[in-house]
Structures are given as C-alpha cells and as structure tokens.
C-alpha positions as MATLAB code, in Angstrom:
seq = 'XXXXXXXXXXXXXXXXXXXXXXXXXXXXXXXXXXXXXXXXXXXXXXXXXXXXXXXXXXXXXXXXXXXXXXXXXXXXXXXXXXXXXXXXXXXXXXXXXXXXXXXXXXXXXXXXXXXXXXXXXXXXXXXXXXXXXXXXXXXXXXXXXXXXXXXXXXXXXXXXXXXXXXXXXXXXXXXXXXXXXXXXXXXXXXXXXXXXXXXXXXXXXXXXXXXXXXXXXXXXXXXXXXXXXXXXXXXXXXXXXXXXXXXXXXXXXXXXXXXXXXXXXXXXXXXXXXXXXXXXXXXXXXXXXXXXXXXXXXXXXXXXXXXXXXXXXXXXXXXXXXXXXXXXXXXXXXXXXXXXXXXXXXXXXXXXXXXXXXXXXXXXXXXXXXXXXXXXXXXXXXXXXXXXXXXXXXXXXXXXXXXXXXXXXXXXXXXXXXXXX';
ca = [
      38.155 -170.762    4.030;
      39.504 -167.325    5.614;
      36.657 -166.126    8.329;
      35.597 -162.793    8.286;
      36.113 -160.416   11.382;
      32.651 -159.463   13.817;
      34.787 -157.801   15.983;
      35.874 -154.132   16.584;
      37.931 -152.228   19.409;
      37.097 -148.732   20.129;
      40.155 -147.638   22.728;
      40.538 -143.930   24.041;
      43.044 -142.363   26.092;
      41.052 -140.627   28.752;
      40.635 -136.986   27.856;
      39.837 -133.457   30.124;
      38.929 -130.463   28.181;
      38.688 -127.009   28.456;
      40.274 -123.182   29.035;
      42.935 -123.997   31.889;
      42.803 -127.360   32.404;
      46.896 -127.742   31.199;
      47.486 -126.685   34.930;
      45.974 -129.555   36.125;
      48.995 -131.264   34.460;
      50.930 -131.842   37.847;
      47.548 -133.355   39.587;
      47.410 -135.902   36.783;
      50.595 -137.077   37.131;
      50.890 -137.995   40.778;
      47.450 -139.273   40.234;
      49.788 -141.675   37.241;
      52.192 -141.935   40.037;
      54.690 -140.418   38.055;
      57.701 -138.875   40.466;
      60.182 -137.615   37.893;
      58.968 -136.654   34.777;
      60.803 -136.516   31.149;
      59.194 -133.358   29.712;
      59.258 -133.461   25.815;
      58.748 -129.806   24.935;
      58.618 -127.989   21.572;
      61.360 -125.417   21.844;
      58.573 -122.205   20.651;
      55.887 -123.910   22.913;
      58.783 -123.773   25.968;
      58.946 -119.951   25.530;
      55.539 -119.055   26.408;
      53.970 -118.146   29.110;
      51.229 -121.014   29.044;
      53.966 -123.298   29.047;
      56.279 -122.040   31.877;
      52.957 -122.340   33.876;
      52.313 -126.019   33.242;
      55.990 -126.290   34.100;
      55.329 -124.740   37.380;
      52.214 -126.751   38.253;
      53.830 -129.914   37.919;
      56.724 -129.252   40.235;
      54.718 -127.248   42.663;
      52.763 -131.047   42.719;
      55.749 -132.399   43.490;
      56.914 -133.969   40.607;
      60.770 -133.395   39.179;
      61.280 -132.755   36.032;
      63.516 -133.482   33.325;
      63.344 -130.699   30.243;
      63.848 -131.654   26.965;
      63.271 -129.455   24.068;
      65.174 -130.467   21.077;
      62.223 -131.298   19.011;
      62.105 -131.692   15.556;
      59.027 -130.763   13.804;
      58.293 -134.297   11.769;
      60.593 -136.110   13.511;
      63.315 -137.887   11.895;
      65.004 -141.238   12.453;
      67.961 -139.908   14.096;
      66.084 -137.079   15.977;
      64.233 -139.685   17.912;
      67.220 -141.158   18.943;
      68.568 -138.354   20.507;
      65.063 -138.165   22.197;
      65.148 -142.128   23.040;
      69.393 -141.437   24.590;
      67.954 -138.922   26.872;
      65.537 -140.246   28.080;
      67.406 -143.137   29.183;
      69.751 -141.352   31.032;
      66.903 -138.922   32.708;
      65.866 -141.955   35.145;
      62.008 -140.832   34.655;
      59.082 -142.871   35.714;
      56.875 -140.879   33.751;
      56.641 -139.064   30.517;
      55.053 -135.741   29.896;
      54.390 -134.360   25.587;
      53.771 -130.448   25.523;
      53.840 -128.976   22.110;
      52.507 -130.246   18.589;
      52.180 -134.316   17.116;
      55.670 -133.737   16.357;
      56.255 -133.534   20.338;
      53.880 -135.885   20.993;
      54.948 -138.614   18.174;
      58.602 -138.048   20.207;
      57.734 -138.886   23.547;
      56.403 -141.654   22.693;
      58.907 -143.366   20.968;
      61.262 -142.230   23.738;
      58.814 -143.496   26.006;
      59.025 -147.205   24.098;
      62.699 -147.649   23.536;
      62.720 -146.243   27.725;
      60.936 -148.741   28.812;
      61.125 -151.409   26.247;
      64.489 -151.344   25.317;
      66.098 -152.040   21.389;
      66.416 -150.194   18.557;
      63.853 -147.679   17.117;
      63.537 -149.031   13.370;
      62.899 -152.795   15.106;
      59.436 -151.133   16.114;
      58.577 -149.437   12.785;
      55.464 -151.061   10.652;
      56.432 -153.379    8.263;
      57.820 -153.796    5.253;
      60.054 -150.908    6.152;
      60.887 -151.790    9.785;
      60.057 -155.043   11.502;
      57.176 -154.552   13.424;
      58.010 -155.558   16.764;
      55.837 -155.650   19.666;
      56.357 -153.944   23.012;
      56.663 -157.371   25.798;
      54.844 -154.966   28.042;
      53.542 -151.570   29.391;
      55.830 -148.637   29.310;
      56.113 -145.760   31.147;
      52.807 -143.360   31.683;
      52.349 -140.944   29.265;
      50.230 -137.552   29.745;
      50.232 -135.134   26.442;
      49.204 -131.574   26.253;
      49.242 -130.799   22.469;
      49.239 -126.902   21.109;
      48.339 -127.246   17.826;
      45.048 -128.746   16.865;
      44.986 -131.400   14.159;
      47.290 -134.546   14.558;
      45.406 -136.104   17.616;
      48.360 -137.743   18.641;
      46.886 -137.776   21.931;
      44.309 -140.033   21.513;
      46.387 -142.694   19.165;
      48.660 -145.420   19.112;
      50.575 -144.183   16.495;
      54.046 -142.048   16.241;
      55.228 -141.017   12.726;
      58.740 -140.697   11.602;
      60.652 -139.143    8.515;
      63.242 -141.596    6.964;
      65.052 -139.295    4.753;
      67.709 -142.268    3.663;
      64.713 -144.229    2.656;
      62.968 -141.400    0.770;
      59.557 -141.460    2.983;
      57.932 -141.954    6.157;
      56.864 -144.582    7.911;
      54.815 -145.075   11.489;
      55.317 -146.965   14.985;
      51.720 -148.533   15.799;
      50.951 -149.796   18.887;
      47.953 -149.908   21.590;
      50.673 -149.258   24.348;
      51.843 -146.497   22.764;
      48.445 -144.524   23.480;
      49.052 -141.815   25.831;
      47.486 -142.594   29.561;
      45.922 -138.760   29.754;
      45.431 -136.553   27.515;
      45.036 -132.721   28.669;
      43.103 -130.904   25.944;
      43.268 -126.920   26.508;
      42.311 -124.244   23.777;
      44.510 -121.717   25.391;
      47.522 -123.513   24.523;
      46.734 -122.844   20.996;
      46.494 -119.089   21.180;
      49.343 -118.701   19.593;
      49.406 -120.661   17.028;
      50.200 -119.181   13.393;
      47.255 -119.213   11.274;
      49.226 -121.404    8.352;
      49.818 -123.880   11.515;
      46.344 -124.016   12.320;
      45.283 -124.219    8.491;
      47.468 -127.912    8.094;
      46.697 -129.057   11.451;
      43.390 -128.437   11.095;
      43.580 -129.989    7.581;
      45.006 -132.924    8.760;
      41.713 -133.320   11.402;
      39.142 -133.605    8.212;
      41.950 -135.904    6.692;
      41.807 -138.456    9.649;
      37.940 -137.981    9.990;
      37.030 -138.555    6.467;
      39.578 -141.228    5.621;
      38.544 -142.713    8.765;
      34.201 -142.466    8.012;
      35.284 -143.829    4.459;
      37.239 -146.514    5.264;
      37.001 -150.487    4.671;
      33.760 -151.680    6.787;
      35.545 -153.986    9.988;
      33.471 -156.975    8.951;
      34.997 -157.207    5.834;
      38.549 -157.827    7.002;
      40.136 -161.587    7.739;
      39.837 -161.940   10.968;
      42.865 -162.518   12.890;
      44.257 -166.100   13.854;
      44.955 -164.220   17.886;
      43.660 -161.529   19.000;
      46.977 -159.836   19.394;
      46.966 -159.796   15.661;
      44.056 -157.788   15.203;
      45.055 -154.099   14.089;
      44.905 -151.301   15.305;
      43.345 -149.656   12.593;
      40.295 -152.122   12.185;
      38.144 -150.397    9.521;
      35.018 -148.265   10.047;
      32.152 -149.080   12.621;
      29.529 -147.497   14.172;
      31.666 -146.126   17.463;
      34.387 -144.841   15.359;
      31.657 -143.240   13.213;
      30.123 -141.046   15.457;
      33.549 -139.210   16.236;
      34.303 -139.158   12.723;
      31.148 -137.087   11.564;
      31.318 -134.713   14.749;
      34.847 -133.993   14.110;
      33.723 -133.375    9.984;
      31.036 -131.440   10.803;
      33.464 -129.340   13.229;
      35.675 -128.767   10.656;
      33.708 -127.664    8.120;
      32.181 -124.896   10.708;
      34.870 -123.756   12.552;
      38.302 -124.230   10.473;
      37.972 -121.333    8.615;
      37.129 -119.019   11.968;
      39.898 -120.558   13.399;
      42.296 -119.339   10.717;
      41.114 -116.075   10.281;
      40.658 -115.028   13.419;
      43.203 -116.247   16.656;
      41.464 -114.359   19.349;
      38.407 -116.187   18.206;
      38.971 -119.086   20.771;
      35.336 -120.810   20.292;
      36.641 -121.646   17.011;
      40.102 -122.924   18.139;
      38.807 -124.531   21.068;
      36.116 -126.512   18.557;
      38.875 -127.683   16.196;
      41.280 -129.003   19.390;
      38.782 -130.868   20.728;
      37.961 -132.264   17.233;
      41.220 -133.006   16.385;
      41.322 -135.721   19.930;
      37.657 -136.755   18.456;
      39.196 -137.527   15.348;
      42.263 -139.078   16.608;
      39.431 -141.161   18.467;
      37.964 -142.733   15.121;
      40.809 -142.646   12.964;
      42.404 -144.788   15.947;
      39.972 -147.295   15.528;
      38.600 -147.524   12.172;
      42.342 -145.936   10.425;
      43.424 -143.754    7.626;
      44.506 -145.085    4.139;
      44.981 -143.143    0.773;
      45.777 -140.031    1.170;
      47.987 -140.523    4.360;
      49.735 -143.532    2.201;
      50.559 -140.987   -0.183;
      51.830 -138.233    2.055;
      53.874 -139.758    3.818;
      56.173 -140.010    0.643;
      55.257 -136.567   -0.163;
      57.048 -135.765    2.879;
      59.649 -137.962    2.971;
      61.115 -136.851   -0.850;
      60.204 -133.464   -0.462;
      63.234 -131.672    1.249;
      63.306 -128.053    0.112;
      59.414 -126.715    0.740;
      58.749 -123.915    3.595;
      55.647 -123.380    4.737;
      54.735 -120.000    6.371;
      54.449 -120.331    9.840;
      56.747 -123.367   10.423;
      60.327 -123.083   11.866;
      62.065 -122.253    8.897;
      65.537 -123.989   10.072;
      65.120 -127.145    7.661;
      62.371 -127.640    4.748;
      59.833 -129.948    4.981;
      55.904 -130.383    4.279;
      53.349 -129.844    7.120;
      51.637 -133.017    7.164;
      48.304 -131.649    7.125;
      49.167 -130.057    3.304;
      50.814 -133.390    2.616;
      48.016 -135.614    3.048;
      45.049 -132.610    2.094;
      46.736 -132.292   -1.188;
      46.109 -135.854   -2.839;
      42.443 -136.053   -0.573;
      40.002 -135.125   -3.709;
      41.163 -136.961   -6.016;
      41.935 -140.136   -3.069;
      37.877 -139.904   -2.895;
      36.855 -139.544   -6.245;
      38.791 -142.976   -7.191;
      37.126 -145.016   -3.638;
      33.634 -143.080   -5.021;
      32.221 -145.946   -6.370;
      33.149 -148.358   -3.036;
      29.704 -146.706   -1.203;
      29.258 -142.998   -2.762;
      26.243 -142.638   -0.035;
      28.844 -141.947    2.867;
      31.184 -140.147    0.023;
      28.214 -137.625    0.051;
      27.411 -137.281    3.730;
      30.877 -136.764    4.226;
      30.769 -133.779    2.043;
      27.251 -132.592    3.802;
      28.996 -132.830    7.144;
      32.034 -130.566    5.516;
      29.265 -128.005    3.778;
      26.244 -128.138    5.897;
      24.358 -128.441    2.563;
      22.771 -131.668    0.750;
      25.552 -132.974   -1.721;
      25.130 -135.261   -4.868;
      27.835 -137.235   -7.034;
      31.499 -138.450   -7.148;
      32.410 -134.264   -7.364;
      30.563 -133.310   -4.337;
      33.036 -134.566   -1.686;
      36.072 -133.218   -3.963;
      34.799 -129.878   -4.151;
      34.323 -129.544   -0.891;
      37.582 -130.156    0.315;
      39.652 -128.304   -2.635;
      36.942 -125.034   -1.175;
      37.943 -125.423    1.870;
      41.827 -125.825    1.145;
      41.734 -122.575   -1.331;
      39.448 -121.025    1.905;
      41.973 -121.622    4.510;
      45.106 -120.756    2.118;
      46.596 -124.261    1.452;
      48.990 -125.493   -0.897;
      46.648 -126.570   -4.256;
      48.355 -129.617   -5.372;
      51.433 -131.597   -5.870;
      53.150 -128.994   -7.484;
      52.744 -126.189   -5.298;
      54.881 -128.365   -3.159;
      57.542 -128.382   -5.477;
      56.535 -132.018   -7.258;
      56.784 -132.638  -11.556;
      54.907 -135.550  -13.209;
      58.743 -136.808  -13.155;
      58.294 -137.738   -9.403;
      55.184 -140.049  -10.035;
      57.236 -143.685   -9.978;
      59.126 -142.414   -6.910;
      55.470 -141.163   -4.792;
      54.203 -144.164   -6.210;
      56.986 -146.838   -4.795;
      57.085 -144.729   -1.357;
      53.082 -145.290   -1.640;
      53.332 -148.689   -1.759;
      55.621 -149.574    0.950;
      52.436 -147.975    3.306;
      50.778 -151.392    3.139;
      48.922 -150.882    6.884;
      47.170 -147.920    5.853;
      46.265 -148.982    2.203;
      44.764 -152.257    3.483;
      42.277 -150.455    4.951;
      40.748 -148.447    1.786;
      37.614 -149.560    0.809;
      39.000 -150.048   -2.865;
      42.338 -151.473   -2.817;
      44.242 -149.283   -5.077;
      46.984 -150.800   -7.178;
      50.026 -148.950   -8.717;
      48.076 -147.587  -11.876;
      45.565 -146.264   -9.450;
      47.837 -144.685   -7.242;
      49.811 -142.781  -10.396;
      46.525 -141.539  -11.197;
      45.741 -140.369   -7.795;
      48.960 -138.516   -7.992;
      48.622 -137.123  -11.224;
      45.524 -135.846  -10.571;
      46.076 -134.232   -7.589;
      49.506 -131.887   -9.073;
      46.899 -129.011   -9.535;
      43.946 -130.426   -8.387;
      42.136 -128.558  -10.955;
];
C-alpha cells in the first residue's frame, strides 16, 4: 500500500527589499564571496541609469565583472546555450541576474551547465528532457529582477521555449534557487504598463494556482527524500504568501498599470511577485501554467505592446491568465471554499459560487488591458489537439491540480477560454 506524504518544505532564497537597496548589490556579493562576476543583463535594463549604477557598485566593491546582455525575452533552447558558452569561458565564481524572469531563468541555467557541466536538455523535466540532477552546488547566484511578476528570484525553476518541440518546458531544481535576492521598486520605474499588466498577471497566476493546489498530504510520499518535489502541494506556510500576494494583487495591479510614478503600487506588486514565487515554490502551479506553456511555445507570430518587438511571442503572464477562469471553474468542485476566498482576496468583497473566482479574474484582465482569450492571441478551435498534446507533456505541474484533468477536460478548458465569454 502507497503511504501518503506528512511532510512539506518551505525553502526561500533570502530576500532585502526596498527603494535603493540594488546598490547594495556589490556588498552582497563579496559577502557570497563572489570575485568575478558573470552579469546576465537584459539589453533595455543595461541602458538605464539604475542599472549602470548597480554596475558601478559592484566593481567599486571590488568585484570584476563579466557583461552579458544577449538576453532573450522567454528564452529559447539555443539562446541559453549561448548564455551557458559564455559563461564558461568568463571564468566567474559568481553569477549576478539584472533584468526580468527571462534574465533571471538565463543565469541560472548558465549558472548549472557552469558549474555542473552537460548538456542543457539532460536537465529539463521529464518526459520532454531527462530530468537530471545537479551532483552538487553551483555557483552563487544574486538576482535583481525589473519587472514584477515571475518571482524567479525566489524559485527553483528556469523556463525555456522549445520551438522544434512546439512548447515549453522547465528546469526544476532546489539548487537552482538564487542565494540573494535584491528586491528594489525603483528598478521597475520604467517598466511599460503592458509589461507590468502580464507580469503582474502572472503574480495572481502563481498565487492562486498555488492556494488552490493539491493538499501535500495527499501526495505518495516519496521512497528518498531526494525524490520529494519541489512543488509539494499546498500547506499552511505556502498559504500565507499565497493570500498576501492575492490580496496585493487585487489592490494594487491596477494602480500599478495606470499610473508608473505611482511607486507604492509598483513597489507592492514586486514584493508580491518574490511572495508569490515563495508559495508557488513550495506548494506549485498546475493548470493554467500546463496550458501556457504550449500557448507559448506554438504561438510564434503575437506582439504584445510593450515587449521588444524583434521576434513574436506571448508574455507569459497573458499566456497562463488567459486559460485561468475557466482552469478554476473545472477544479471548482475539488474544495469551492478556497475557490471563493481566493476571489475575496482578488475583490476585497464576500464571493459565492463556481463564477465568483472567474469573474474576478476575467475583471481584472479586461481592467488592466489583457488579451481576453485564446483567440486574441491568434488561436482557432483548430489548435485544440495541438494545446492539448503540448498540455499533456506538462506532467509536473498537472500532478499537482487538485482534480487531475484528463484530455477531454483539458479541450474543454481550452475551448472555453478562446473568448472567455
């Protein structure tokens, strides 16, 4: 008989927050020992003032540096290799992520294949890659993101496009979780509001596929304890950062995109997005990140305002908002009290039914000027077998919905959510 788990993790990188802490950045890394550092830096986030400062501090600590800056926003395959070949040759002892997840997600695969050697698809989560294990710690890692929503900071988790493969897939590993994160709303002054609008979409993603997810206990529990996963299910730890990052959200994501000089607001939503990165790195994400990550990965000719325009792609905050209401009306029935509160935390106001949570989120999507649906993006009901099979290859995230969907519940999912209407 297969035992049940009674064990959870709750792991955070640690985090310092507020205005100007980014130019403590060259502190914290002789503090990490680090003597030459491999700088992964958006090329836009390079240009700015903010950045060249951060720059500055961490030489004027002492610390070399080694710039790179050919990011990709949603990294591919092959654009992490170029990342990984650099880094190699740079000789670092230290890693440094300035810029969005995108920036993040890269240094820390170039961090992995850096320190542990091989090739990048021998680390991605099976049944696409083949889920190899780092044999040890790599190379410090301190990240400074921009953009508030992917909490790439606080996770163990880098995401890549596979555009032979026709979807995305994910790197997951505790030693992949940055060693400091540097959390600073002024870094995100700039940001373009349809930026902020999918990152910040992306932060009530994590939080409310994390609050809603599988309870731990109900898992198999592990034969070792190195086979326990990262993403465990909800529990109580992962709980509390789930419904202060919701109830964040739901406040200040709106202010945030209206209004850039209002920097309460953007401060709020970067320091929920690390909150959120928090739970969703304990307890995980599952349906609607399962689904965008084909989304994304099929999807080659959508722009979204705001975004380089030098290649098409989908934000992944619009990629995994867009399938969210109807994700939550189907796992309804699974516990529809915590379906509610999630909605209460998004609204502020009591909420009722399997429409409550849906509503709220398709609000604040039309609120905050995001893509409706499927086809907004560019999708037909034509696409549905192709979402679906990309869908289904995301086995490590659907494992942890609290209703296993199978492929009939998935196409409806989809379906559903091409106008959410």
């Amino acid at each position: 008989m297969t035992k049940q788990e009674t064990i959870f993790t709750v792991e955070a990188t640690p985090v310092k927050f507020g205005p100007g802490a980014a130019l403590d950045a060259g502190w914290e890394l002789q503090r990490l020992g680090v003597r030459r550092a491999f700088v992964v830096i958006d090329p836009r986030v390079a240009a700015l003032d903010a950045a060249q400062a951060v720059l500055a501090a961490i030489r004027s600590a002492g610390t070399e540096v080694v710039l790179f800056d050919a990011v990709r926003v949603e990294p591919t395959l092959s654009s992490l290799e170029d990342a990984a070949r650099c880094a190699q040759a740079a000789g670092a002892d230290g890693f440094v992520a300035l810029g969005g997840g995108s920036t993040i997600d890269t240094a820390k695969v170039a961090n992995l294949i850096t320190a542990d050697g091989g090739q990048i698809m021998e680390y991605v989560n099976p049944p696409i890659g083949a889920g190899r294990k780092p044999a040890g710690p790599l190379f410090p890692l301190l990240a400074l993101p921009t953009t508030s929503g992917s909490g790439s900071e606080a996770t163990t988790v880098a995401i890549l496009d596979l555009p032979h493969l026709g979807v995305k897939s994910g790197i997951s590993h505790r030693s992949l979780r940055p060693a400091q994160a540097i959390v600073d709303p002024e870094l995100s002054a700039t940001a373009p509001a349809g930026v902020t609008a999918a990152a910040g979409l992306d932060v009530v993603c994590h939080a409310a596929e994390s609050f809603l997810s599988r309870p731990y206990h109900t898992r198999p529990r592990p034969e070792r304890p190195d086979d326990r996963p990262p993403y465990q299910g909800s529990n109580p730890v992962a709980d509390v950062w789930s419904a202060w990052a919701l109830e964040t959200g739901g406040r200040c994501l709106r202010r945030a995109v209206r209004d850039p000089a209002d920097t309460d607001a953007r401060g709020e939503m970067m320091l929920s997005a690390t909150m959120a990165g928090v739970g969703f790195g304990s307890a995980g994400v599952h349906i609607p990140h399962a689904c965008a990550y084909p989304i994304a990965g099929l999807n080659h000719h959508y722009r979204a305002a705001g975004y380089p325009q030098d290649h098409p792609f989908v934000p992944h905050g619009f990629s995994v908002i867009v399938t969210a209401p109807a994700a939550f009306r189907f796992t309804y029935d699974a516990d529809p009290a915590r379906h509610e509160r999630v909605a209460e935390l998004l609204t502020g106001r009591p909420a009722r039914g399997r429409e409550a949570l849906p509503d709220a989120l398709r609000t604040l999507m039309q609120d905050v000027g995001a893509p409706g649906g499927l086809r907004e993006l560019g999708f037909s009901e034509t696409d549905l077998p192709a979402l679906v099979e990309g869908a289904l290859k995301q086995q490590r995230l659907l494992a942890v919905a609290p209703i296993t969907p199978q492929p009939a519940d998935l196409e409806r999912i989809l379906r559903q959510s091409m106008g959410n209407g």
